[in-house]
Coordinates of C-alpha atoms in Angstrom, one line a residue:
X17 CA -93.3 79.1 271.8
X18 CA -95.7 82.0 271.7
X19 CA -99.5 82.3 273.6
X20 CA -102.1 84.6 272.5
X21 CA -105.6 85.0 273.4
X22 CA -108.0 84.1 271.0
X23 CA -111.8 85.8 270.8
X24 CA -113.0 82.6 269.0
X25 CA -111.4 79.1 269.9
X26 CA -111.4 76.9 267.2
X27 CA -109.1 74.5 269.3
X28 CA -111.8 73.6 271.9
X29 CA -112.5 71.3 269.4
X30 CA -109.8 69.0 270.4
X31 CA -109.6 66.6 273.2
X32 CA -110.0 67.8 276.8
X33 CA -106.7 66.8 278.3
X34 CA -107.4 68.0 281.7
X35 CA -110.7 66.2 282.3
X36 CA -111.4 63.7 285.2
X37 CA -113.6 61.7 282.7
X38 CA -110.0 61.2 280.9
X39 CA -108.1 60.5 284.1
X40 CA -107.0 63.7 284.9
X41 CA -106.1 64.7 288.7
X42 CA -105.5 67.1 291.0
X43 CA -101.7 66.0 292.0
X44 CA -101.2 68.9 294.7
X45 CA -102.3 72.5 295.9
X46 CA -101.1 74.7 298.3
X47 CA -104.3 76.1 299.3
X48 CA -108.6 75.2 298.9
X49 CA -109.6 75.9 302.2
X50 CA -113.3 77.6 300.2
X51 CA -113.8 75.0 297.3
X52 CA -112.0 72.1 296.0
X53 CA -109.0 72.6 293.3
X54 CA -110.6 69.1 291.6
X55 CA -113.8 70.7 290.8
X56 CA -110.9 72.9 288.1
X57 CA -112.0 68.9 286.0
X58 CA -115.3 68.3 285.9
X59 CA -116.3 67.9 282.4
X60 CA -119.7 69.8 282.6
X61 CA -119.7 73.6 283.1
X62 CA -120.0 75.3 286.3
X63 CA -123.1 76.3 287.8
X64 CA -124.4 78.6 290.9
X65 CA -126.7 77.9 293.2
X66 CA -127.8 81.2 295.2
X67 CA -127.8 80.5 298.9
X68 CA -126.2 77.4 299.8
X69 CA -124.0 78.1 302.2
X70 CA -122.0 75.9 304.4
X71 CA -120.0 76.5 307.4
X72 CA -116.5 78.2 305.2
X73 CA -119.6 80.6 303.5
X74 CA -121.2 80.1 299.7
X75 CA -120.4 76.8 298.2
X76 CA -118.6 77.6 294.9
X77 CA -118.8 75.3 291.9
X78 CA -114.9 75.7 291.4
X79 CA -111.0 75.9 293.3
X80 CA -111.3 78.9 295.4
X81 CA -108.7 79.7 297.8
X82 CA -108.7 81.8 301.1
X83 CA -107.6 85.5 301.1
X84 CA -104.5 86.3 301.5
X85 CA -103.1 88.4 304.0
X86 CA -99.5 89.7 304.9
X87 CA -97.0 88.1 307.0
X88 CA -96.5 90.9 309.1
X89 CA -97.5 94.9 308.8
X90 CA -98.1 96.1 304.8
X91 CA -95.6 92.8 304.6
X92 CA -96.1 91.1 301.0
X93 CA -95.8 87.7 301.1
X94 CA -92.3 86.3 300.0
X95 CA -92.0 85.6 296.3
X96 CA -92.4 82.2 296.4
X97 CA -95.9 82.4 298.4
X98 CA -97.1 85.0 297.0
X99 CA -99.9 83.1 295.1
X100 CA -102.1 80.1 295.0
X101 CA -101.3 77.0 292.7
X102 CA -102.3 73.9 291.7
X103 CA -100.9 70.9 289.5
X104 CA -102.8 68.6 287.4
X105 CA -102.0 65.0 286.0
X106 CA -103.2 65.4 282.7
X107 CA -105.8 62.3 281.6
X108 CA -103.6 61.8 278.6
X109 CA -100.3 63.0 277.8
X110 CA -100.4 65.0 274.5
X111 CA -99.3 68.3 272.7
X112 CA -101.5 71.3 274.3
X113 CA -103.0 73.5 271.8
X114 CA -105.0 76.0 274.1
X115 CA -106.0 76.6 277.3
X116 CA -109.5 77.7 279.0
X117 CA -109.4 79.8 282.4
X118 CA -113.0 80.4 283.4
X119 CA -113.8 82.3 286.0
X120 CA -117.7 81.6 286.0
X121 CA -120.0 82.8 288.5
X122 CA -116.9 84.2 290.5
X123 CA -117.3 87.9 290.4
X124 CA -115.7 89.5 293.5
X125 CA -113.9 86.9 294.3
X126 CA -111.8 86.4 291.1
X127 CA -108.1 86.1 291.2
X128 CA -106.1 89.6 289.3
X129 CA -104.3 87.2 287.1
X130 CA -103.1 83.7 286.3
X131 CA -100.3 82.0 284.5
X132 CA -99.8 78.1 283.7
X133 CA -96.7 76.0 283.4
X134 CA -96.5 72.5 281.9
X135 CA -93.9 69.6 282.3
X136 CA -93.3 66.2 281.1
X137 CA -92.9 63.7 283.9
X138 CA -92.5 60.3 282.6
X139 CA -94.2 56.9 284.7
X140 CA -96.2 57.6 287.9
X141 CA -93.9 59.8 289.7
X142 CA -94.3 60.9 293.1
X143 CA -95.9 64.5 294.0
X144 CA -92.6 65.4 295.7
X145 CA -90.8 64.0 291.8
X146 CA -93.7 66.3 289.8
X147 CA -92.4 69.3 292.1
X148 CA -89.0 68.9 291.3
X149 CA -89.4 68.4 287.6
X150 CA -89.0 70.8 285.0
X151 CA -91.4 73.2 284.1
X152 CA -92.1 75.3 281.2
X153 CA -94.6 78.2 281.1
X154 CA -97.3 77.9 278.5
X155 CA -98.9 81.1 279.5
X156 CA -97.5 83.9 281.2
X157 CA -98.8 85.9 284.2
X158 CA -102.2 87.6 282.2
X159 CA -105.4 90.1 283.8
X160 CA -107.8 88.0 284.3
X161 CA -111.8 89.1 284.6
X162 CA -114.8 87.7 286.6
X163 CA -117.1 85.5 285.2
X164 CA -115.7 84.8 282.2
X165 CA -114.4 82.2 280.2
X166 CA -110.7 83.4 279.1
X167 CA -109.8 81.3 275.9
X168 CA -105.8 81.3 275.2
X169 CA -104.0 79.8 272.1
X170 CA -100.8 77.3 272.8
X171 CA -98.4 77.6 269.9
X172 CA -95.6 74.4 271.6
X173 CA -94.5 71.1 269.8
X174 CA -93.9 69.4 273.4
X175 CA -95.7 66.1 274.4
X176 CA -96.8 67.4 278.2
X177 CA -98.4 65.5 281.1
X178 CA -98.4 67.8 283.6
X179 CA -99.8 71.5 284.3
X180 CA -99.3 73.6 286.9
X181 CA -101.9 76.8 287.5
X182 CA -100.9 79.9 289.3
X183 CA -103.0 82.2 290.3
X184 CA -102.2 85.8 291.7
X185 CA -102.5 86.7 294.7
X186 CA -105.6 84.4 295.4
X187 CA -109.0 83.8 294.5
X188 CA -111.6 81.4 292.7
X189 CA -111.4 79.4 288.9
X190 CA -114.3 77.4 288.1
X191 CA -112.8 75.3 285.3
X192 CA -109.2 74.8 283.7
X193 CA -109.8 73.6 280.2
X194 CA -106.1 72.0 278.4
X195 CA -107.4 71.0 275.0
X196 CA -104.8 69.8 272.5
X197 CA -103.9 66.4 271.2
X198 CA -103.4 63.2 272.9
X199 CA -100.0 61.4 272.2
X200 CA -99.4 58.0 273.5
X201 CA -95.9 56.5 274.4
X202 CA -95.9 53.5 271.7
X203 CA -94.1 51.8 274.1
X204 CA -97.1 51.2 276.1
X205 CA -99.4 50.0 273.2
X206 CA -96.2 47.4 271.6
X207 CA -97.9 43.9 271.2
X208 CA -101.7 44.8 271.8
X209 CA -104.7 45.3 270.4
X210 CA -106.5 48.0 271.7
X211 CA -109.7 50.8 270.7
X212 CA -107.9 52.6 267.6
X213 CA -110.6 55.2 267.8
X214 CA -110.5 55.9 271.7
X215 CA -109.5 59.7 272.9
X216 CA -106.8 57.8 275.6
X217 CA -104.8 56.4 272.6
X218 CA -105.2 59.6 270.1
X219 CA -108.5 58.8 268.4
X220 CA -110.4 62.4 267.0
X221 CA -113.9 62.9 266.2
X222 CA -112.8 65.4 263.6
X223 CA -115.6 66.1 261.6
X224 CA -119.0 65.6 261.5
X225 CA -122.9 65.5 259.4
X226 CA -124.9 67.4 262.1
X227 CA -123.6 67.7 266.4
X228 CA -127.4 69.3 267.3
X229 CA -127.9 67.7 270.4
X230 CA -124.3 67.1 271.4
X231 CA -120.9 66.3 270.7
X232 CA -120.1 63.3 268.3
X233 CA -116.8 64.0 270.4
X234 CA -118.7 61.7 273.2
X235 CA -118.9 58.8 270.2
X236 CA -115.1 57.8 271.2
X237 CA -114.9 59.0 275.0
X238 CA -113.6 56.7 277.6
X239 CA -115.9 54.7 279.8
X240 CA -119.5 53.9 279.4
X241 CA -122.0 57.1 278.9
X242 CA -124.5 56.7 281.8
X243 CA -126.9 58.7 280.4
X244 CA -128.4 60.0 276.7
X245 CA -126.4 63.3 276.9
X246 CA -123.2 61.5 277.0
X247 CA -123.6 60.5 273.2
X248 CA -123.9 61.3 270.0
X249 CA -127.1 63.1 268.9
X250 CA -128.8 64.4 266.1
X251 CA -131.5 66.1 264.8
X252 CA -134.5 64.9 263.0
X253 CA -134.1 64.7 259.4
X254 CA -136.8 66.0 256.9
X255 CA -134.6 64.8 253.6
X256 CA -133.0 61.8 252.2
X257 CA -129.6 62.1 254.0
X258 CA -128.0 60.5 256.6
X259 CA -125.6 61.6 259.1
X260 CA -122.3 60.6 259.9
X261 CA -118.7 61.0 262.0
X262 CA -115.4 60.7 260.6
X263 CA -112.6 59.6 263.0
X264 CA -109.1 59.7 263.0
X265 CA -107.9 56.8 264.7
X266 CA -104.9 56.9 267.0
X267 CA -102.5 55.5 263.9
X268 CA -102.8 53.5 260.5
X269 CA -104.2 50.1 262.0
X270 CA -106.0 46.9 261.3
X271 CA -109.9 47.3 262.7
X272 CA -110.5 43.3 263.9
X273 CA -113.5 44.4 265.7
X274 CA -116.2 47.1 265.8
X275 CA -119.1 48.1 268.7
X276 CA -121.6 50.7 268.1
X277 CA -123.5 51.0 270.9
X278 CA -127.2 52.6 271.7
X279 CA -127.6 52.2 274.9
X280 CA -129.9 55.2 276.6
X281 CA -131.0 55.8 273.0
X282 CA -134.5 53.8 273.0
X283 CA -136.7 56.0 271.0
X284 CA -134.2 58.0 268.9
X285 CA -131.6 55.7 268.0
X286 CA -130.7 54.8 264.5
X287 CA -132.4 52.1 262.2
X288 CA -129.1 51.9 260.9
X289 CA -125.4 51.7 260.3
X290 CA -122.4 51.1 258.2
X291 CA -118.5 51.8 258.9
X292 CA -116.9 52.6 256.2
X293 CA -112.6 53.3 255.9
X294 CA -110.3 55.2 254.6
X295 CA -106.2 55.1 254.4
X296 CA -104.5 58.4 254.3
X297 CA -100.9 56.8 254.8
X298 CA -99.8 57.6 251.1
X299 CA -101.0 60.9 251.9
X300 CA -105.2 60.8 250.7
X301 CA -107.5 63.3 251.8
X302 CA -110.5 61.7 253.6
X303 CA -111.8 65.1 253.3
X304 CA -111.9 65.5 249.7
X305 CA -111.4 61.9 248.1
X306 CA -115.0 60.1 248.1
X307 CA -113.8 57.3 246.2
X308 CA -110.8 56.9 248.6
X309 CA -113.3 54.8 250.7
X310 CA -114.2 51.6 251.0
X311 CA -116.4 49.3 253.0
X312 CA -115.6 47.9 256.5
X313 CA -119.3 46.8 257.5
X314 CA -122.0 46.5 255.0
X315 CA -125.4 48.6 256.3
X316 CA -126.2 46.8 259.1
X317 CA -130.2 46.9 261.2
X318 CA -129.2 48.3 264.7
X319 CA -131.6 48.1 268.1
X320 CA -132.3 50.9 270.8
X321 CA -130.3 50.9 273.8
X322 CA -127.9 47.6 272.7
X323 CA -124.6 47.4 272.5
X324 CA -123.8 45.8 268.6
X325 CA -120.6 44.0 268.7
X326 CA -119.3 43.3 265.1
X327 CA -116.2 41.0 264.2
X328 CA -114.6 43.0 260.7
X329 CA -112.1 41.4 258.0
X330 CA -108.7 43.2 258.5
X331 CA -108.1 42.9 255.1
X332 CA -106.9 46.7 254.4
X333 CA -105.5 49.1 256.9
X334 CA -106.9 52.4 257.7
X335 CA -106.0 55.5 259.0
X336 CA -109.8 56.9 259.0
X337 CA -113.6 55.6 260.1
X338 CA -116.4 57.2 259.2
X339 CA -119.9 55.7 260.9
X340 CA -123.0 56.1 258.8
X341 CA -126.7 56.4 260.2
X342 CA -129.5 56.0 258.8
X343 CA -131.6 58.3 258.8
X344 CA -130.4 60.3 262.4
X345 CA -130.3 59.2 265.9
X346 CA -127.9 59.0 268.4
X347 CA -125.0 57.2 269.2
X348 CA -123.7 56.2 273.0
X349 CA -120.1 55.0 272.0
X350 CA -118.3 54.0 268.7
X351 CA -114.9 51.3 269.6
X352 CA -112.9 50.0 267.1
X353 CA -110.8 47.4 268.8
X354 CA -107.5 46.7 266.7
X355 CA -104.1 46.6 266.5
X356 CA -101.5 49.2 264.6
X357 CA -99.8 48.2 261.1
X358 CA -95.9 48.7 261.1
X359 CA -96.0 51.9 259.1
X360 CA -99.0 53.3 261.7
X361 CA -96.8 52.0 264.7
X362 CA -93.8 54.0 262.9
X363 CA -95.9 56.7 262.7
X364 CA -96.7 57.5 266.1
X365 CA -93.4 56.8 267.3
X366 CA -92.0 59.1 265.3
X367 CA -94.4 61.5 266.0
X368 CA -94.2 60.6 270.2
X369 CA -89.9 60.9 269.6
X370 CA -90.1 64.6 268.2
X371 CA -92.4 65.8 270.7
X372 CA -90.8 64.9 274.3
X373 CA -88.0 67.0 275.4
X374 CA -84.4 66.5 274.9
X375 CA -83.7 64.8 277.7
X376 CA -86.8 61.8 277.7
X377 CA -85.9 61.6 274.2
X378 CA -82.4 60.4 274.7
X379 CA -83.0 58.7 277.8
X380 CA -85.8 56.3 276.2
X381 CA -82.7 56.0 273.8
X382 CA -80.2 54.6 276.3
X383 CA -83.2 52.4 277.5
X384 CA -83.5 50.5 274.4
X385 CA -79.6 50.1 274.1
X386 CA -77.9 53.1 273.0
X387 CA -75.3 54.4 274.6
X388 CA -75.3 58.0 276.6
X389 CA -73.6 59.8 273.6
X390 CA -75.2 58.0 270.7
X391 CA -78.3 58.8 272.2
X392 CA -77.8 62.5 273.0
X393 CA -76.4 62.7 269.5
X394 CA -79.8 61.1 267.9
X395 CA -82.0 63.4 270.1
X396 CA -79.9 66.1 268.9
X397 CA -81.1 64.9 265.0
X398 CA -84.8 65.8 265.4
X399 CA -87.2 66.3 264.2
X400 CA -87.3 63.6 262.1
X401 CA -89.8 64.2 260.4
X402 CA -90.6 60.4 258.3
X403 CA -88.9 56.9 258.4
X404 CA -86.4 58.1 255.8
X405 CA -85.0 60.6 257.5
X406 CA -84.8 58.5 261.1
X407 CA -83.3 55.9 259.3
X408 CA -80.9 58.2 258.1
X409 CA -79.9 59.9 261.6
X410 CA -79.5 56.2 263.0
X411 CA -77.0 55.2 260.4
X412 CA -75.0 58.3 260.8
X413 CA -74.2 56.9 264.7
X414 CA -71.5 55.4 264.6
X415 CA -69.3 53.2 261.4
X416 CA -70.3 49.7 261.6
X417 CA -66.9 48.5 260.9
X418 CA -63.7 48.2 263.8
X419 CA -63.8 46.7 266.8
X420 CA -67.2 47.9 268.5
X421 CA -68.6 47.4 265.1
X422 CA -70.9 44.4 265.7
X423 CA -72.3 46.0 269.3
X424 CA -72.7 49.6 267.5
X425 CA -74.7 47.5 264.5
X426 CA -76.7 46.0 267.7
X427 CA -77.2 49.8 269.0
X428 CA -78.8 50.7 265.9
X429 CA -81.5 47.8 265.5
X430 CA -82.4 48.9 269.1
X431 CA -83.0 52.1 268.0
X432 CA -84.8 51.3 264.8
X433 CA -87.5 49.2 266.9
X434 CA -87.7 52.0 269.2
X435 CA -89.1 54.2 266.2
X436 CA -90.5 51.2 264.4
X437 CA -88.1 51.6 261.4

């Protein structure tokens, strides 16, 4: 695992994992006595308002902490409290790909440095259970200036859902960004039907015609948007294009239902739409294979500020939507309510089984029926990296012949439907 920091940050693209609008929390802090350590989520950027003071001196839009001071004469601190901290419950569990410290608006008050840790915590442990877990440091202990936004690069295959941020000795941070990937246990989506498209489950915005206004990254956030700038907006066109978003949806699925929804666009939304799919599971392009795609709703006449609920024929599975417009507009939301097929449910699992640590790995193992050894020796297998090759580590267990031969043979089916194989 290696961090770097990066000039430009081509991975603030991805998915905020450490945004309140996700579900993201503060879990703990040792110290915010200035400004609150959950103003470190709030999705829009920080601002400064000269003069307002309360009774604990400017309010900061940020976590700032008091200043430190010695335990006794030119005493440092001990190790252990010699710097300020605090943990987040990442909205969505995922694979982080780079981290944002910004320091904005703090100037004299900035702390020296910072480092951040990350762990993965399974269920909805305890503050005292996210203390004791095991953490891994993402970034180490790096200068940090005032005012700026300090952009570092993750280079780490591990499924997190925790991150702790130190800071050293003490001082203010407007915003922690932890962009990266969401990666959903597929344990928790078995037997439903759910958004395909929605950030929570995986669902990326990855590409789109024109993002002018804003983000086409708000087309699949969670919740309603409560105003116009929470969507998806264009430009106005001057040719005979239109402009689209292509999404990747959380895994190959079966879209039963679609809503596109306008609401706060009244005199900008779209005359138009059309969904159209795509399935990359035999390994297409979406990028580069036009004729790859085929149609999921026909151009359909759409309203200002409505919400359009469409029922779609499941007939082919995809792996991509794109969402046409005609001419321009704006968008408030984009859900795709469906359900995964078995090779997109295989998919993420696989992807979910290479990604947690060892130890989760082999104890979701002995969950689903494996013993303690078969299980360490499976976790031990990976990465594996498509069905064959899981199949292949699960028949290499054990021998189904002697005299545990019929439980071993019921070990291994466990295991198989735990990677849907």
């Amino acid at each position: 695992m290696t961090t770097a920091p990066t000039p430009k940050a081509p991975f603030t693209e991805l998915v905020d994992l450490a945004s309140r609008r996700l579900g993201a929390g503060v879990v703990a802090t040792n110290e915010d006595t200035f400004a609150d350590a959950e103003n470190l989520l709030v999705a829009e950027a920080a601002v400064f308002r000269p003069h307002t003071f309360g009774h604990k001196g400017q309010i900061m839009d940020g976590w700032e902490s008091r200043r430190r001071r010695g335990t006794g004469a030119e005493q440092p601190h001990p190790t252990d409290e010699d710097h300020d901290w605090a943990v987040v419950r990442l909205g969505a569990a995922g694979v982080i790909r780079g981290l944002v410290v910004d320091t904005a608006h703090f100037t004299g008050n900035y702390p020296e440095s910072a480092s951040v840790e990350a762990a993965s915590i399974p269920g909805h442990p305890s503050p005292a259970e996210v203390a004791a877990a095991a953490w891994v440091e993402i970034l180490p202990r790096t200068p940090l200036r005032g005012d700026t936004a300090h952009a570092f690069a993750v280079s780490s295959a591990t499924r997190f859902t925790h991150v702790r941020l130190n800071i050293f000795p003490d001082g203010g941070v407007a915003r922690l960004r932890v962009h990266g990937e969401v990666l959903p246990d597929p344990r928790e989506l078995d037997g439903l039907t759910f958004d395909l498209a929605a950030q929570e489950h995986g669902g990326v915005a990855e590409a789109a015609s024109d993002r002018y206004f804003s983000s086409p990254h708000n087309l699949n956030a969670p919740g309603r948007a409560s105003v116009m700038g929470e969507g998806w907006e264009t430009r106005r066109r001057r040719d005979k294009a239109n402009d689209w978003v292509r999404i990747a949806l959380a895994g190959g699925g079966e879209v039963l239902a679609a809503e596109v929804d306008t609401t706060h666009f009244v005199a900008n939304a779209p005359g138009w739409a059309d969904l159209v799919g795509y399935d990359a599971s035999a390994g297409g392009d979406p990028a580069a294979d036009p004729d790859g795609w085929f149609a999921l709703l026909p151009r359909t006449r759409l309203q200002p500020d409505t919400r359009h609920r469409f029922r779609l024929d499941p007939a082919r599975p995809v792996t991509h939507v794109r969402i046409n417009v005609y001419p321009d507009g704006g968008l408030a939301r984009l859900r795709l309510t469906g359900r995964p097929t078995e090779a997109g449910r295989a998919a993420l699992a696989l992807r979910w089984f290479d990604a947690v640590p060892v130890a989760e790995a082999a104890a979701a193992l002995v969950e689903a029926g494996l013993t303690a050894g078969e299980a360490a020796e499976l976790a031990a297998a990976r990465p594996l990296v498509d069905a064959g090759a899981a199949r292949t580590a699960v028949a290499a267990l054990s021998p189904a012949d002697g005299p545990d031969g019929e439980h071993s043979s019921r070990r291994r089916s466990a295991a198989r439907r735990l990677l849907g194989i």
